[in-house]
Amino acid sequence: MSKIKLAIFDLDGVITSTTEEHFKAWTLLFIKHFGIRLDQDLEVYTKGVSRIESFKILLKHSKVDIDDMKLIECLANEKNEIYKELISEFNESKICPGVIDVLNFLKQKNIKIALGSASKNAPYLIRSLKLEQYFDYIVDPTGKNSKPAPDIFLDAVNHFGYDPEEAIAFEDAEAGVKAIKNAHIFAIGVGDEDLKDADVKFKSLTDLKSSILENIIRGN
Ligand code: BG6
Ligand code: MG
């Protein structure tokens, strides 16, 4: 019997690689409105973090002061229009390696699958990638505290009426892993970041062999 009943996936950087597109959209916005070329090193601070929070972080690092919340929202919407254009051609070929095998394994074990992304574009991307059939629930990040707050992951767990100990979650970003741990969920780190708070970490989901996943879902 598996102890784990629910697997929650981050989207950007776990299921598909959109980090470049998100940051390119911010870069184009900052050049257009502030004449500032964003340093590539800033990208990491926006990973996993909501649109508005990401914008505030980039403004702070660029020493641009905007107090008017309406203007912040308007510019963040403009970034989103640029971003949507950049991801408009996304299809199944953009699914990260190993994702389908892990999803199939979880389905076969009757484990519920949820999407716990900070992105309001997540439902659109899941449709573009043709992955809708795998997801039992997609968290709506609207009105929830941005990762590293646990809200998004707790929402998924609460939706099914499970305990955090009955879930596992996949994340590529430090803010995301912190959010998982703040929700008291088992954290599986994916990708190139350090992710020192993750319970286990894999460079790619192709490295997560089914025997390892079997042990994780049994709670071993
Ligand atoms: C996260 C990304 O998944 O979603 C962040 O890692 C992004 O970079 C955030 O800011 C919000 O995304 P969106 O699509 O709602 O602007
Ligand atoms: Mg991510």
Coordinates of N, CA and C and ligand atoms in Angstrom, one line a residue:
M1 N 0.9 -1.2 0.0 CA 0.0 0.0 0.0 C 0.9 1.2 0.0
S2 N 0.5 2.2 -0.9 CA 1.3 3.4 -0.9 C 0.8 4.4 0.2
K3 N 1.8 5.0 0.9 CA 1.4 6.0 1.9 C 1.0 7.3 1.2
I4 N 1.6 7.5 0.0 CA 1.4 8.7 -0.7 C 0.1 8.6 -1.6
K5 N -0.8 9.6 -1.5 CA -2.0 9.6 -2.2 C -2.1 10.7 -3.3
L6 N -1.1 11.7 -3.2 CA -1.2 12.9 -4.0 C 0.2 13.3 -4.4
A7 N 0.4 13.6 -5.7 CA 1.6 14.2 -6.2 C 1.3 15.6 -6.8
I8 N 2.0 16.6 -6.3 CA 1.8 18.0 -6.8 C 3.0 18.4 -7.6
F9 N 2.7 18.9 -8.8 CA 3.8 19.4 -9.7 C 3.8 20.9 -9.9
D10 N 5.0 21.4 -9.8 CA 5.2 22.8 -10.3 C 5.2 22.7 -11.8
L11 N 4.9 23.8 -12.5 CA 4.9 23.7 -13.9 C 6.2 24.2 -14.6
D12 N 6.5 25.5 -14.4 CA 7.6 26.1 -15.0 C 8.9 25.6 -14.4
G13 N 9.7 24.9 -15.3 CA 11.0 24.4 -14.8 C 10.9 22.9 -14.4
V14 N 9.7 22.4 -14.3 CA 9.5 21.0 -13.9 C 8.9 20.2 -15.1
I15 N 7.7 20.7 -15.5 CA 7.0 20.1 -16.6 C 7.4 20.6 -18.0
T16 N 7.7 21.9 -18.0 CA 8.2 22.5 -19.2 C 9.1 23.7 -18.9
S17 N 10.0 24.0 -19.8 CA 11.1 25.0 -19.5 C 10.6 26.3 -20.1
T18 N 10.1 27.2 -19.2 CA 9.7 28.5 -19.6 C 10.5 29.6 -19.0
T19 N 11.5 29.2 -18.2 CA 12.3 30.2 -17.5 C 12.8 31.3 -18.4
E20 N 13.3 30.8 -19.5 CA 13.9 31.7 -20.5 C 12.9 32.7 -21.0
E21 N 11.7 32.2 -21.3 CA 10.6 33.1 -21.9 C 10.1 34.1 -20.9
H22 N 10.0 33.6 -19.6 CA 9.5 34.6 -18.6 C 10.6 35.7 -18.5
F23 N 11.8 35.3 -18.4 CA 12.9 36.4 -18.2 C 13.0 37.3 -19.4
K24 N 12.9 36.7 -20.6 CA 13.0 37.5 -21.8 C 11.9 38.5 -21.8
A25 N 10.7 38.1 -21.4 CA 9.6 39.1 -21.4 C 9.8 40.2 -20.4
W26 N 10.4 39.9 -19.2 CA 10.8 41.0 -18.3 C 11.8 41.9 -18.9
T27 N 12.8 41.2 -19.6 CA 13.9 42.0 -20.2 C 13.4 43.0 -21.2
L28 N 12.5 42.5 -22.1 CA 12.0 43.4 -23.1 C 11.2 44.6 -22.5
L29 N 10.4 44.3 -21.4 CA 9.6 45.3 -20.7 C 10.6 46.3 -20.1
F30 N 11.6 45.9 -19.4 CA 12.5 46.8 -18.8 C 13.3 47.7 -19.8
I31 N 13.6 47.2 -20.9 CA 14.3 48.0 -21.9 C 13.3 49.0 -22.4
K32 N 12.1 48.6 -22.7 CA 11.1 49.5 -23.3 C 10.8 50.7 -22.4
H33 N 10.5 50.3 -21.1 CA 10.0 51.4 -20.2 C 11.0 52.1 -19.4
F34 N 12.1 51.4 -19.1 CA 13.1 52.0 -18.2 C 14.5 52.2 -18.8
G35 N 14.6 51.6 -20.1 CA 16.0 51.7 -20.7 C 17.0 50.9 -20.0
I36 N 16.6 49.9 -19.2 CA 17.5 49.1 -18.4 C 17.6 47.7 -19.0
R37 N 18.8 47.2 -19.1 CA 19.0 45.8 -19.5 C 19.2 45.0 -18.3
L38 N 18.3 44.1 -18.0 CA 18.4 43.3 -16.8 C 19.5 42.3 -16.8
D39 N 20.2 42.2 -15.7 CA 21.3 41.3 -15.5 C 20.8 39.8 -15.5
Q40 N 21.3 38.9 -16.3 CA 20.9 37.5 -16.3 C 20.9 36.9 -14.9
D41 N 21.8 37.4 -14.0 CA 21.8 36.8 -12.7 C 20.5 37.0 -11.9
L42 N 19.7 37.9 -12.3 CA 18.5 38.2 -11.6 C 17.4 37.2 -11.8
E43 N 17.6 36.4 -12.9 CA 16.5 35.4 -13.3 C 16.2 34.5 -12.1
V44 N 17.2 34.0 -11.4 CA 16.9 33.1 -10.3 C 16.0 33.6 -9.2
Y45 N 16.0 34.9 -9.0 CA 15.1 35.5 -8.0 C 13.6 35.5 -8.4
T46 N 13.4 35.3 -9.6 CA 12.0 35.3 -10.1 C 11.4 33.9 -10.3
K47 N 12.2 32.9 -10.1 CA 11.8 31.5 -10.4 C 10.8 31.1 -9.3
G48 N 9.6 30.7 -9.7 CA 8.6 30.2 -8.7 C 7.8 31.3 -8.1
V49 N 8.3 32.5 -8.3 CA 7.6 33.7 -7.6 C 6.6 34.3 -8.5
S50 N 5.5 34.8 -7.9 CA 4.3 35.3 -8.7 C 4.7 36.4 -9.6
R51 N 3.9 36.7 -10.5 CA 4.2 37.8 -11.5 C 4.5 39.1 -10.8
I52 N 3.6 39.5 -9.9 CA 3.7 40.9 -9.3 C 5.0 40.8 -8.4
E53 N 5.1 39.8 -7.6 CA 6.3 39.7 -6.7 C 7.6 39.7 -7.5
S54 N 7.6 39.0 -8.7 CA 8.8 39.0 -9.5 C 9.1 40.4 -10.0
F55 N 8.1 41.1 -10.4 CA 8.2 42.5 -10.9 C 8.8 43.4 -9.8
K56 N 8.3 43.2 -8.6 CA 8.8 44.1 -7.5 C 10.2 43.8 -7.2
I57 N 10.6 42.5 -7.3 CA 12.0 42.1 -7.0 C 12.9 42.7 -8.1
L58 N 12.5 42.7 -9.4 CA 13.3 43.2 -10.5 C 13.4 44.7 -10.4
L59 N 12.3 45.4 -10.0 CA 12.3 46.8 -9.8 C 13.3 47.2 -8.7
K60 N 13.3 46.5 -7.6 CA 14.1 46.8 -6.5 C 15.6 46.7 -6.9
H61 N 15.9 45.5 -7.6 CA 17.3 45.3 -8.0 C 17.8 46.4 -9.0
S62 N 16.8 46.9 -9.8 CA 17.2 47.9 -10.8 C 17.1 49.3 -10.3
K63 N 16.7 49.4 -9.0 CA 16.6 50.7 -8.3 C 15.6 51.6 -9.0
V64 N 14.5 51.0 -9.4 CA 13.4 51.8 -10.0 C 12.3 51.8 -9.0
D65 N 11.8 53.0 -8.6 CA 10.8 53.2 -7.6 C 9.4 53.4 -8.3
I66 N 8.5 52.5 -8.1 CA 7.1 52.8 -8.5 C 6.2 52.5 -7.3
D67 N 5.5 53.5 -6.9 CA 4.6 53.4 -5.7 C 3.2 53.0 -6.2
D68 N 2.8 53.4 -7.4 CA 1.5 53.3 -7.9 C 1.2 51.8 -8.3
M69 N 0.4 51.2 -7.4 CA 0.1 49.8 -7.6 C -0.6 49.5 -9.0
K70 N -1.4 50.5 -9.4 CA -2.2 50.4 -10.7 C -1.1 50.3 -11.8
L71 N -0.1 51.1 -11.8 CA 0.9 51.1 -12.8 C 1.7 49.8 -12.8
I72 N 2.0 49.3 -11.6 CA 2.7 48.1 -11.4 C 1.9 46.9 -12.1
E73 N 0.6 46.9 -11.8 CA -0.3 45.9 -12.4 C -0.3 46.0 -13.9
C74 N -0.4 47.3 -14.4 CA -0.5 47.5 -15.8 C 0.8 47.0 -16.6
L75 N 1.9 47.3 -16.0 CA 3.2 46.9 -16.6 C 3.4 45.4 -16.5
A76 N 2.9 44.8 -15.4 CA 3.0 43.4 -15.3 C 2.1 42.7 -16.3
N77 N 1.0 43.3 -16.6 CA 0.1 42.7 -17.6 C 0.8 42.8 -19.0
E78 N 1.5 43.9 -19.2 CA 2.2 44.1 -20.5 C 3.2 43.0 -20.6
K79 N 4.0 42.7 -19.5 CA 5.0 41.6 -19.5 C 4.3 40.3 -19.9
N80 N 3.0 40.1 -19.3 CA 2.3 38.9 -19.6 C 1.9 38.7 -21.1
E81 N 1.6 39.9 -21.7 CA 1.2 39.8 -23.1 C 2.5 39.4 -24.0
I82 N 3.6 39.9 -23.6 CA 4.9 39.6 -24.3 C 5.2 38.1 -24.1
Y83 N 5.0 37.6 -22.8 CA 5.3 36.2 -22.4 C 4.3 35.3 -23.2
K84 N 3.0 35.7 -23.3 CA 2.1 34.8 -24.0 C 2.5 34.6 -25.5
E85 N 3.0 35.7 -26.1 CA 3.4 35.6 -27.4 C 4.6 34.6 -27.5
L86 N 5.5 34.7 -26.6 CA 6.7 33.9 -26.6 C 6.4 32.4 -26.4
I87 N 5.3 32.1 -25.7 CA 4.9 30.6 -25.5 C 3.8 30.2 -26.4
S88 N 3.4 31.0 -27.4 CA 2.3 30.7 -28.2 C 2.5 29.5 -29.1
E89 N 3.7 29.1 -29.4 CA 3.9 27.9 -30.2 C 4.3 26.6 -29.4
F90 N 4.1 26.7 -28.1 CA 4.5 25.6 -27.2 C 3.6 24.4 -27.6
N91 N 4.2 23.2 -27.6 CA 3.4 22.0 -27.9 C 4.1 20.8 -27.1
E92 N 3.7 19.6 -27.4 CA 4.2 18.4 -26.7 C 5.7 18.3 -26.7
S93 N 6.3 18.8 -27.7 CA 7.8 18.7 -27.8 C 8.5 19.5 -26.7
K94 N 7.7 20.4 -26.0 CA 8.3 21.2 -25.0 C 8.2 20.6 -23.6
I95 N 7.6 19.4 -23.5 CA 7.5 18.7 -22.2 C 8.9 18.2 -21.8
C96 N 9.3 18.5 -20.5 CA 10.7 18.1 -20.1 C 10.9 16.6 -20.1
P97 N 12.1 16.2 -20.3 CA 12.4 14.7 -20.3 C 12.0 14.1 -19.0
G98 N 11.4 12.9 -19.1 CA 11.1 12.1 -17.9 C 9.7 12.4 -17.4
V99 N 9.1 13.5 -17.7 CA 7.8 13.9 -17.1 C 6.7 12.9 -17.4
I100 N 6.6 12.5 -18.7 CA 5.5 11.6 -19.0 C 5.6 10.2 -18.3
D101 N 6.8 9.7 -18.2 CA 7.1 8.4 -17.5 C 6.6 8.5 -16.0
V102 N 7.0 9.7 -15.4 CA 6.6 9.8 -13.9 C 5.1 10.0 -13.8
L103 N 4.5 10.7 -14.7 CA 3.0 10.9 -14.7 C 2.3 9.5 -14.9
N104 N 2.8 8.8 -15.8 CA 2.2 7.4 -16.1 C 2.3 6.5 -14.9
F105 N 3.5 6.6 -14.3 CA 3.8 5.7 -13.1 C 2.8 6.1 -12.0
L106 N 2.6 7.4 -11.7 CA 1.7 7.8 -10.6 C 0.3 7.4 -10.9
K107 N -0.1 7.6 -12.2 CA -1.5 7.2 -12.6 C -1.8 5.7 -12.3
Q108 N -0.8 4.9 -12.7 CA -0.9 3.5 -12.6 C -1.0 3.1 -11.1
K109 N -0.4 3.9 -10.3 CA -0.5 3.6 -8.8 C -1.7 4.3 -8.2
N110 N -2.6 4.8 -9.0 CA -3.8 5.5 -8.5 C -3.6 6.7 -7.6
I111 N -2.4 7.3 -7.8 CA -2.1 8.5 -7.0 C -2.7 9.7 -7.7
K112 N -3.4 10.6 -7.0 CA -4.0 11.8 -7.6 C -2.8 12.7 -8.0
I113 N -3.1 13.5 -9.1 CA -2.0 14.4 -9.6 C -2.6 15.8 -9.6
A114 N -1.9 16.8 -9.0 CA -2.3 18.1 -9.0 C -1.2 19.0 -9.6
L115 N -1.6 20.2 -10.1 CA -0.7 21.2 -10.6 C -0.6 22.3 -9.5
G116 N 0.6 22.6 -9.0 CA 0.7 23.6 -8.0 C 1.6 24.7 -8.5
S117 N 1.2 25.4 -9.5 CA 2.0 26.5 -10.1 C 1.6 27.9 -9.7
A118 N 2.6 28.8 -9.6 CA 2.2 30.2 -9.3 C 1.7 30.9 -10.6
S119 N 1.8 30.2 -11.7 CA 1.5 30.9 -13.0 C 0.0 30.9 -13.3
K120 N -0.5 32.0 -13.7 CA -1.8 32.1 -14.1 C -2.0 31.6 -15.6
N121 N -0.9 31.4 -16.2 CA -0.9 30.8 -17.6 C -0.8 29.3 -17.5
A122 N -0.8 28.7 -16.3 CA -0.6 27.2 -16.2 C -1.7 26.5 -17.0
P123 N -3.0 26.8 -16.8 CA -4.0 26.0 -17.5 C -3.8 26.0 -19.1
Y124 N -3.4 27.2 -19.6 CA -3.2 27.4 -21.0 C -2.0 26.4 -21.4
L125 N -0.9 26.5 -20.7 CA 0.2 25.7 -21.0 C -0.1 24.2 -20.9
I126 N -0.8 23.8 -19.9 CA -1.1 22.3 -19.8 C -1.9 21.9 -21.0
R127 N -2.8 22.7 -21.5 CA -3.6 22.4 -22.7 C -2.6 22.3 -23.9
S128 N -1.8 23.3 -24.1 CA -0.8 23.4 -25.2 C 0.1 22.1 -25.2
L129 N 0.5 21.7 -24.0 CA 1.3 20.5 -23.9 C 0.6 19.2 -24.0
K130 N -0.8 19.3 -24.1 CA -1.7 18.1 -24.2 C -1.5 17.2 -23.0
L131 N -1.5 17.8 -21.8 CA -1.3 17.0 -20.6 C -2.6 17.0 -19.7
E132 N -3.7 17.6 -20.2 CA -4.9 17.8 -19.3 C -5.3 16.5 -18.7
Q133 N -5.3 15.4 -19.4 CA -5.8 14.1 -19.0 C -5.1 13.6 -17.7
Y134 N -3.9 14.1 -17.4 CA -3.2 13.6 -16.3 C -3.6 14.3 -15.0
F135 N -4.1 15.5 -15.1 CA -4.3 16.3 -13.9 C -5.7 16.3 -13.3
D136 N -5.8 15.8 -12.0 CA -7.1 15.8 -11.3 C -7.5 17.1 -10.8
Y137 N -6.5 18.0 -10.6 CA -6.8 19.3 -10.0 C -5.7 20.3 -10.4
I138 N -6.1 21.5 -10.7 CA -5.1 22.6 -11.0 C -5.4 23.7 -10.0
V139 N -4.4 24.0 -9.2 CA -4.6 25.1 -8.1 C -4.7 26.4 -8.9
D140 N -5.6 27.3 -8.4 CA -5.7 28.6 -8.9 C -4.9 29.5 -8.0
P141 N -3.8 30.1 -8.5 CA -2.9 30.9 -7.6 C -3.5 32.3 -7.2
T142 N -4.6 32.7 -7.9 CA -5.2 34.0 -7.6 C -5.5 34.2 -6.1
G143 N -5.0 35.3 -5.6 CA -5.3 35.6 -4.2 C -4.5 34.9 -3.2
K144 N -3.6 33.9 -3.7 CA -2.8 33.2 -2.7 C -1.5 33.8 -2.5
N145 N -0.9 33.7 -1.3 CA 0.4 34.2 -1.1 C 1.4 33.5 -2.0
S146 N 2.4 34.3 -2.5 CA 3.4 33.7 -3.4 C 4.3 32.7 -2.7
K147 N 4.8 31.7 -3.4 CA 5.8 30.9 -2.9 C 7.0 31.8 -2.4
P148 N 7.6 31.6 -1.3 CA 7.7 30.4 -0.5 C 6.6 30.2 0.5
A149 N 5.6 31.0 0.5 CA 4.4 30.7 1.4 C 3.8 29.3 0.9
P150 N 3.3 28.5 1.9 CA 2.8 27.2 1.5 C 1.5 27.1 0.8
D151 N 0.8 28.3 0.7 CA -0.6 28.3 0.3 C -1.0 27.4 -0.9
I152 N -0.2 27.5 -2.0 CA -0.5 26.8 -3.2 C -0.5 25.3 -3.0
F153 N 0.5 24.8 -2.3 CA 0.6 23.4 -2.0 C -0.5 22.9 -1.0
L154 N -0.8 23.7 0.0 CA -1.8 23.4 0.9 C -3.2 23.3 0.3
D155 N -3.4 24.2 -0.7 CA -4.7 24.2 -1.4 C -4.9 22.9 -2.1
A156 N -3.8 22.3 -2.7 CA -4.0 21.1 -3.4 C -4.3 19.9 -2.4
V157 N -3.6 19.9 -1.3 CA -3.8 18.9 -0.3 C -5.2 19.0 0.3
N158 N -5.6 20.2 0.6 CA -7.0 20.4 1.2 C -8.1 20.1 0.2
H159 N -7.8 20.3 -1.1 CA -8.8 20.0 -2.1 C -9.2 18.5 -2.0
F160 N -8.3 17.7 -1.8 CA -8.5 16.2 -1.7 C -8.9 15.7 -0.3
G161 N -8.7 16.6 0.7 CA -8.9 16.2 2.1 C -7.9 15.3 2.6
Y162 N -6.6 15.4 2.1 CA -5.5 14.6 2.6 C -4.7 15.4 3.6
D163 N -3.8 14.7 4.2 CA -2.8 15.3 5.1 C -1.5 15.6 4.3
P164 N -0.8 16.7 4.7 CA 0.5 17.0 3.9 C 1.4 15.7 3.9
E165 N 1.4 14.9 4.9 CA 2.3 13.7 4.9 C 1.9 12.7 3.9
E166 N 0.7 12.9 3.3 CA 0.2 11.9 2.2 C 0.5 12.4 0.8
A167 N 1.3 13.5 0.8 CA 1.6 14.1 -0.5 C 3.1 14.2 -0.8
I168 N 3.4 14.3 -2.1 CA 4.8 14.6 -2.5 C 4.7 15.8 -3.4
A169 N 5.7 16.6 -3.6 CA 5.7 17.7 -4.6 C 7.0 17.9 -5.2
F170 N 6.9 18.3 -6.5 CA 8.1 18.5 -7.4 C 8.3 20.0 -7.6
E171 N 9.5 20.4 -7.5 CA 9.9 21.8 -7.7 C 11.3 22.0 -8.2
D172 N 11.5 23.1 -9.0 CA 12.8 23.4 -9.6 C 13.4 24.6 -8.9
A173 N 12.6 25.4 -8.1 CA 13.1 26.7 -7.6 C 13.2 26.6 -6.1
E174 N 14.1 27.5 -5.6 CA 14.3 27.5 -4.2 C 13.0 28.0 -3.4
A175 N 12.4 29.0 -4.0 CA 11.2 29.5 -3.4 C 10.1 28.4 -3.3
G176 N 10.1 27.6 -4.4 CA 9.1 26.5 -4.5 C 9.4 25.4 -3.5
V177 N 10.6 25.0 -3.3 CA 11.0 24.0 -2.4 C 10.7 24.4 -1.0
K178 N 11.0 25.7 -0.7 CA 10.7 26.3 0.6 C 9.2 26.2 0.9
A179 N 8.4 26.5 -0.2 CA 6.9 26.5 0.0 C 6.4 25.1 0.3
I180 N 7.0 24.1 -0.4 CA 6.7 22.7 -0.1 C 7.0 22.3 1.3
K181 N 8.2 22.7 1.8 CA 8.6 22.4 3.1 C 7.8 23.1 4.2
N182 N 7.4 24.4 3.8 CA 6.5 25.1 4.7 C 5.2 24.5 4.9
A183 N 4.8 23.7 3.8 CA 3.5 23.0 3.9 C 3.7 21.6 4.5
H184 N 4.9 21.3 4.9 CA 5.2 20.0 5.6 C 5.0 18.8 4.6
I185 N 5.3 19.0 3.3 CA 5.2 18.0 2.3 C 6.6 17.5 1.9
F186 N 6.7 16.3 1.4 CA 8.0 15.7 1.0 C 8.3 16.4 -0.3
A187 N 9.5 17.0 -0.4 CA 9.9 17.8 -1.5 C 10.9 17.1 -2.4
I188 N 10.6 17.0 -3.7 CA 11.5 16.4 -4.7 C 12.0 17.6 -5.6
G189 N 13.3 17.9 -5.4 CA 13.9 18.9 -6.2 C 14.3 18.4 -7.6
V190 N 14.1 19.3 -8.6 CA 14.4 18.9 -10.0 C 15.2 20.0 -10.6
G191 N 16.3 19.7 -11.3 CA 17.0 20.7 -12.1 C 18.4 21.1 -11.6
D192 N 18.9 22.2 -12.0 CA 20.3 22.6 -11.8 C 20.5 23.4 -10.5
E193 N 19.4 23.9 -9.9 CA 19.6 24.7 -8.7 C 20.1 23.8 -7.5
D194 N 20.7 24.5 -6.5 CA 21.2 23.8 -5.3 C 20.0 23.0 -4.6
L195 N 18.9 23.7 -4.3 CA 17.7 23.2 -3.6 C 18.1 22.4 -2.4
K196 N 18.8 23.1 -1.5 CA 19.3 22.3 -0.3 C 18.2 21.9 0.6
D197 N 17.1 22.5 0.5 CA 16.0 22.1 1.5 C 15.2 20.9 0.9
A198 N 15.4 20.5 -0.3 CA 14.7 19.4 -0.9 C 15.0 18.1 -0.1
D199 N 14.0 17.2 0.0 CA 14.3 15.9 0.6 C 15.1 15.0 -0.3
V200 N 14.8 15.0 -1.6 CA 15.7 14.4 -2.6 C 15.8 15.3 -3.7
K201 N 16.8 15.1 -4.5 CA 17.1 16.0 -5.7 C 17.6 15.3 -6.9
F202 N 17.0 15.6 -8.0 CA 17.4 15.0 -9.3 C 17.7 16.0 -10.3
K203 N 18.8 15.8 -11.1 CA 19.1 16.8 -12.1 C 18.0 16.9 -13.2
S204 N 17.4 15.7 -13.5 CA 16.3 15.6 -14.5 C 15.4 14.5 -14.0
L205 N 14.1 14.6 -14.4 CA 13.2 13.5 -14.0 C 13.5 12.2 -14.6
T206 N 14.4 12.2 -15.6 CA 14.8 10.9 -16.2 C 15.7 10.1 -15.2
D207 N 16.3 10.9 -14.2 CA 17.1 10.2 -13.2 C 16.2 9.6 -12.1
L208 N 14.9 9.9 -12.1 CA 14.1 9.4 -11.0 C 13.5 8.1 -11.5
K209 N 14.3 7.0 -11.2 CA 13.9 5.7 -11.7 C 12.6 5.2 -10.9
S210 N 11.8 4.3 -11.5 CA 10.6 3.9 -10.9 C 10.8 3.2 -9.5
S211 N 12.0 2.5 -9.4 CA 12.3 1.9 -8.1 C 12.4 2.9 -7.0
I212 N 13.0 4.1 -7.3 CA 13.2 5.1 -6.3 C 11.8 5.7 -6.0
L213 N 11.1 6.0 -7.1 CA 9.7 6.6 -6.9 C 8.8 5.6 -6.1
E214 N 8.9 4.4 -6.3 CA 8.2 3.4 -5.6 C 8.5 3.5 -4.1
N215 N 9.8 3.6 -3.7 CA 10.2 3.8 -2.3 C 9.6 5.0 -1.7
I216 N 9.7 6.1 -2.5 CA 9.2 7.4 -2.0 C 7.7 7.3 -1.7
I217 N 6.9 6.7 -2.7 CA 5.4 6.7 -2.4 C 5.0 5.7 -1.3
R218 N 5.9 4.8 -1.0 CA 5.7 3.9 0.1 C 6.0 4.5 1.4
G219 N 6.7 5.7 1.3 CA 7.1 6.4 2.5 C 8.4 5.8 3.1
N220 N 9.2 5.1 2.3 CA 10.4 4.5 2.9 C 11.6 5.5 2.9
Ligands
BG6_1 C1 6.2 30.7 -11.9 C2 7.5 31.2 -12.7 O1 6.0 29.4 -12.2 O2 5.1 31.5 -12.3 C3 7.7 32.6 -12.3 O3 8.6 30.4 -12.2 C4 6.5 33.5 -12.7 O4 8.9 33.1 -13.1 C5 5.3 32.9 -12.0 O5 6.7 34.8 -12.3 C6 4.0 33.6 -12.4 O6 3.7 33.4 -13.7 P1 2.6 34.1 -14.6 O7 2.5 33.2 -15.8 O8 1.3 34.1 -13.8 O9 3.1 35.5 -14.9
MG2 MG 9.2 26.3 -11.3

